[in-house]
PDB file of C-alpha atoms in Angstrom:
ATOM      1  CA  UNK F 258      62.603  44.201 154.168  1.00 95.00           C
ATOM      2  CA  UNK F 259      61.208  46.875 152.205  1.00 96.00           C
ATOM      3  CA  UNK F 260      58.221  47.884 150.384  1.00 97.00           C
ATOM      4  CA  UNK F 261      57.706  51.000 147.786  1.00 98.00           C
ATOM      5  CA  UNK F 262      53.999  52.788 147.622  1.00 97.00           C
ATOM      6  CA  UNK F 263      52.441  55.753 146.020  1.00 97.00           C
ATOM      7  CA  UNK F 264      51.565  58.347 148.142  1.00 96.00           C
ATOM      8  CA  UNK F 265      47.419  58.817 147.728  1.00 95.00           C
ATOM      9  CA  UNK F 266      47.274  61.528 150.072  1.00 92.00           C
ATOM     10  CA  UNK F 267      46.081  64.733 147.860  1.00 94.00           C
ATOM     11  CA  UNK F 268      48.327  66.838 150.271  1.00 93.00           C
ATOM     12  CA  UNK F 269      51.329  64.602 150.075  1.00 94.00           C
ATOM     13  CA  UNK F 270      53.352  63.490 153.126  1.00 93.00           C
ATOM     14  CA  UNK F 271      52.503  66.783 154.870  1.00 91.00           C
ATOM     15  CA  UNK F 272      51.709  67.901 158.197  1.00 91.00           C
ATOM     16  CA  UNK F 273      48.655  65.503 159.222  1.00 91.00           C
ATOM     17  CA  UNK F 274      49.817  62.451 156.909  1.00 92.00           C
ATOM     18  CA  UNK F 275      53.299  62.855 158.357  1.00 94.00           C
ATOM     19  CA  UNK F 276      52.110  62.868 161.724  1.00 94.00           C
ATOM     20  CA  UNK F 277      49.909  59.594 161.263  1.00 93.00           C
ATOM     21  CA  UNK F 278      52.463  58.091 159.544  1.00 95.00           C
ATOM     22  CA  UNK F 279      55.302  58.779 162.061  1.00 96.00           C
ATOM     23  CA  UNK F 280      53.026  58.135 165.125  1.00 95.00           C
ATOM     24  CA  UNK F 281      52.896  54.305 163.897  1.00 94.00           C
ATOM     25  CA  UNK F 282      56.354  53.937 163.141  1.00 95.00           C
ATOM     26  CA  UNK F 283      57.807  55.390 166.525  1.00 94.00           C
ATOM     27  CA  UNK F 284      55.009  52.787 168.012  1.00 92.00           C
ATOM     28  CA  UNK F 285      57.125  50.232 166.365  1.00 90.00           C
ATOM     29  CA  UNK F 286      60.241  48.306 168.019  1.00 87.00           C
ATOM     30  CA  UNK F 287      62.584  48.251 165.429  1.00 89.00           C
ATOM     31  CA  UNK F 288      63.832  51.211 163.190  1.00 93.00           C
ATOM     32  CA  UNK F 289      61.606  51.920 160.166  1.00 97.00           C
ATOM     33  CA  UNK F 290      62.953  54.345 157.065  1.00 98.00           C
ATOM     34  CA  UNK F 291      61.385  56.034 154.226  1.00 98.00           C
ATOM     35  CA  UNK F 292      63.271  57.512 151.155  1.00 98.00           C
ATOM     36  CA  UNK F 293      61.925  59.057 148.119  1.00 98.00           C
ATOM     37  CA  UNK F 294      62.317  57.132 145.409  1.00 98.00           C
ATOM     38  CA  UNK F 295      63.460  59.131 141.696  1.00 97.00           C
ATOM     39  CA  UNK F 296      63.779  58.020 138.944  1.00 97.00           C
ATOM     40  CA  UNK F 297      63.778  54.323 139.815  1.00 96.00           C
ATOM     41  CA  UNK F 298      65.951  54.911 142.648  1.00 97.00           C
ATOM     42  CA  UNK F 299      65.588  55.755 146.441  1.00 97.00           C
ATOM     43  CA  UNK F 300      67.089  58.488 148.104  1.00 97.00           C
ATOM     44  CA  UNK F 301      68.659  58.900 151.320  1.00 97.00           C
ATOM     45  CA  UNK F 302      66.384  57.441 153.590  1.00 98.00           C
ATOM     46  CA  UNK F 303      64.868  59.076 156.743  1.00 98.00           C
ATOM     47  CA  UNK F 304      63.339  58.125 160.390  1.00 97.00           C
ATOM     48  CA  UNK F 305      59.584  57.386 159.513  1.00 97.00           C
ATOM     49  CA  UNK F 306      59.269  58.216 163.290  1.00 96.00           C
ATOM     50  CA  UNK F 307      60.147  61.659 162.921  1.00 97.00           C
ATOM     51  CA  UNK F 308      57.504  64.234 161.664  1.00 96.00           C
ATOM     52  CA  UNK F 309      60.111  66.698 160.398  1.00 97.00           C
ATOM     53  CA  UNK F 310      62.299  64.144 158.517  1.00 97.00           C
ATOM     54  CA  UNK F 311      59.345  62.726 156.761  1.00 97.00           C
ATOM     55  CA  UNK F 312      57.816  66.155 155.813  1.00 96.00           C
ATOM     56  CA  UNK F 313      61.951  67.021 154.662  1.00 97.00           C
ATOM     57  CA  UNK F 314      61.542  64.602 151.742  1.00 97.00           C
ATOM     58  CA  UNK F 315      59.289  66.949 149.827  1.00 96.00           C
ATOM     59  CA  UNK F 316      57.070  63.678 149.291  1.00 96.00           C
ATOM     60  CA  UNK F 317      53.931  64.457 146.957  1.00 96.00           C
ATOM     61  CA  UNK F 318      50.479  63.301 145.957  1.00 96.00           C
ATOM     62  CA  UNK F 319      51.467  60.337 143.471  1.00 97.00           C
ATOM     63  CA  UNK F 320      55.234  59.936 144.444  1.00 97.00           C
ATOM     64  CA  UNK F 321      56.695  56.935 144.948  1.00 98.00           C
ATOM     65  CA  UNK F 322      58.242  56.156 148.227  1.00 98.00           C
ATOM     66  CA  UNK F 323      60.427  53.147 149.959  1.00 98.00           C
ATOM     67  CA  UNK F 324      59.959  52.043 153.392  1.00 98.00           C
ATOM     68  CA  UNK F 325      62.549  49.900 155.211  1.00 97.00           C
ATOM     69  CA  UNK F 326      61.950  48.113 158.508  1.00 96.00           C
ATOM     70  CA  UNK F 327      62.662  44.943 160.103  1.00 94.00           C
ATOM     71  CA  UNK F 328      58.867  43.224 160.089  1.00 92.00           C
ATOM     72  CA  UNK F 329      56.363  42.659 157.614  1.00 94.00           C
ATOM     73  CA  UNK F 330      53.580  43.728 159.732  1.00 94.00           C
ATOM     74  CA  UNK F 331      54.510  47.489 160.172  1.00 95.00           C
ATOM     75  CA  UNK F 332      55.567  47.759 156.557  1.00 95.00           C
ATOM     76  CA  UNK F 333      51.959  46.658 155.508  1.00 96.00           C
ATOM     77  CA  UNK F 334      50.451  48.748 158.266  1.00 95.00           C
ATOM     78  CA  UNK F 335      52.475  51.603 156.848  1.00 96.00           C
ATOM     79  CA  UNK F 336      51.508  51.130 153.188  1.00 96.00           C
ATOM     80  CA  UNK F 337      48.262  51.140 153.986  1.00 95.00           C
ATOM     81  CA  UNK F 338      48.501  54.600 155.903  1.00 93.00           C
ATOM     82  CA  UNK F 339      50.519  56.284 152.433  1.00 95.00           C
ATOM     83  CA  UNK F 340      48.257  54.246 149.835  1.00 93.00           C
ATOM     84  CA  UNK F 341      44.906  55.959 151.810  1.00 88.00           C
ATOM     85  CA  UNK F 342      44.057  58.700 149.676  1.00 79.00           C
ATOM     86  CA  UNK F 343      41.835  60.445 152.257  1.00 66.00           C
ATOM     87  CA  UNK F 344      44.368  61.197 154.849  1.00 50.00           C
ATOM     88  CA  UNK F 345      45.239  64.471 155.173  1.00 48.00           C
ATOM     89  CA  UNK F 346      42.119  65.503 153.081  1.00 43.00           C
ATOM     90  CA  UNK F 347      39.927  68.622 154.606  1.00 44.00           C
ATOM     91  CA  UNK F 348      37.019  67.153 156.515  1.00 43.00           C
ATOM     92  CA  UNK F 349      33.622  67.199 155.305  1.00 35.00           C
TER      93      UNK F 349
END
């Protein structure tokens, strides 16, 4: 299964986003994979459980990205976490 979101995040998938992000998908079972998508088209795809590999994509505020995984659940749990455009932000 697979899923493409914008990234909301005004700092991208950096350091905190990619953190959150990679936190929930090493919580999950079954292997979960992001790729960039350009153009249409997804690029090589990553471990979404890996902080580095996530923050290697180069991912943007307002890119487009495609997660892969095995259940429904941690795909939607996921999109929420890249479509939330207060993570990451400074706090107030």
């Amino acid at each position: 299964m697979y899923r493409r979101v914008t990234i909301a995040s005004p700092v991208g998938l950096h350091a905190r986003p990619a953190s959150l992000l990679a936190k929930a998908a090493a919580d999950h079972q079954g292997a979960v994979k992001l790729a960039k998508v350009v153009d249409g088209e997804a690029g090589t795809p990553v471990d979404a459980g890996s902080v580095l590999a996530l923050m290697s994509l180069g991912a943007a505020h307002g890119d487009e990205v495609e997660l892969t995984a095995d259940d429904e659940q941690i795909l939607s749990e996921l999109a929420e976490l890249l479509e939330d455009e207060h993570e990451g932000s400074p706090a107030h």
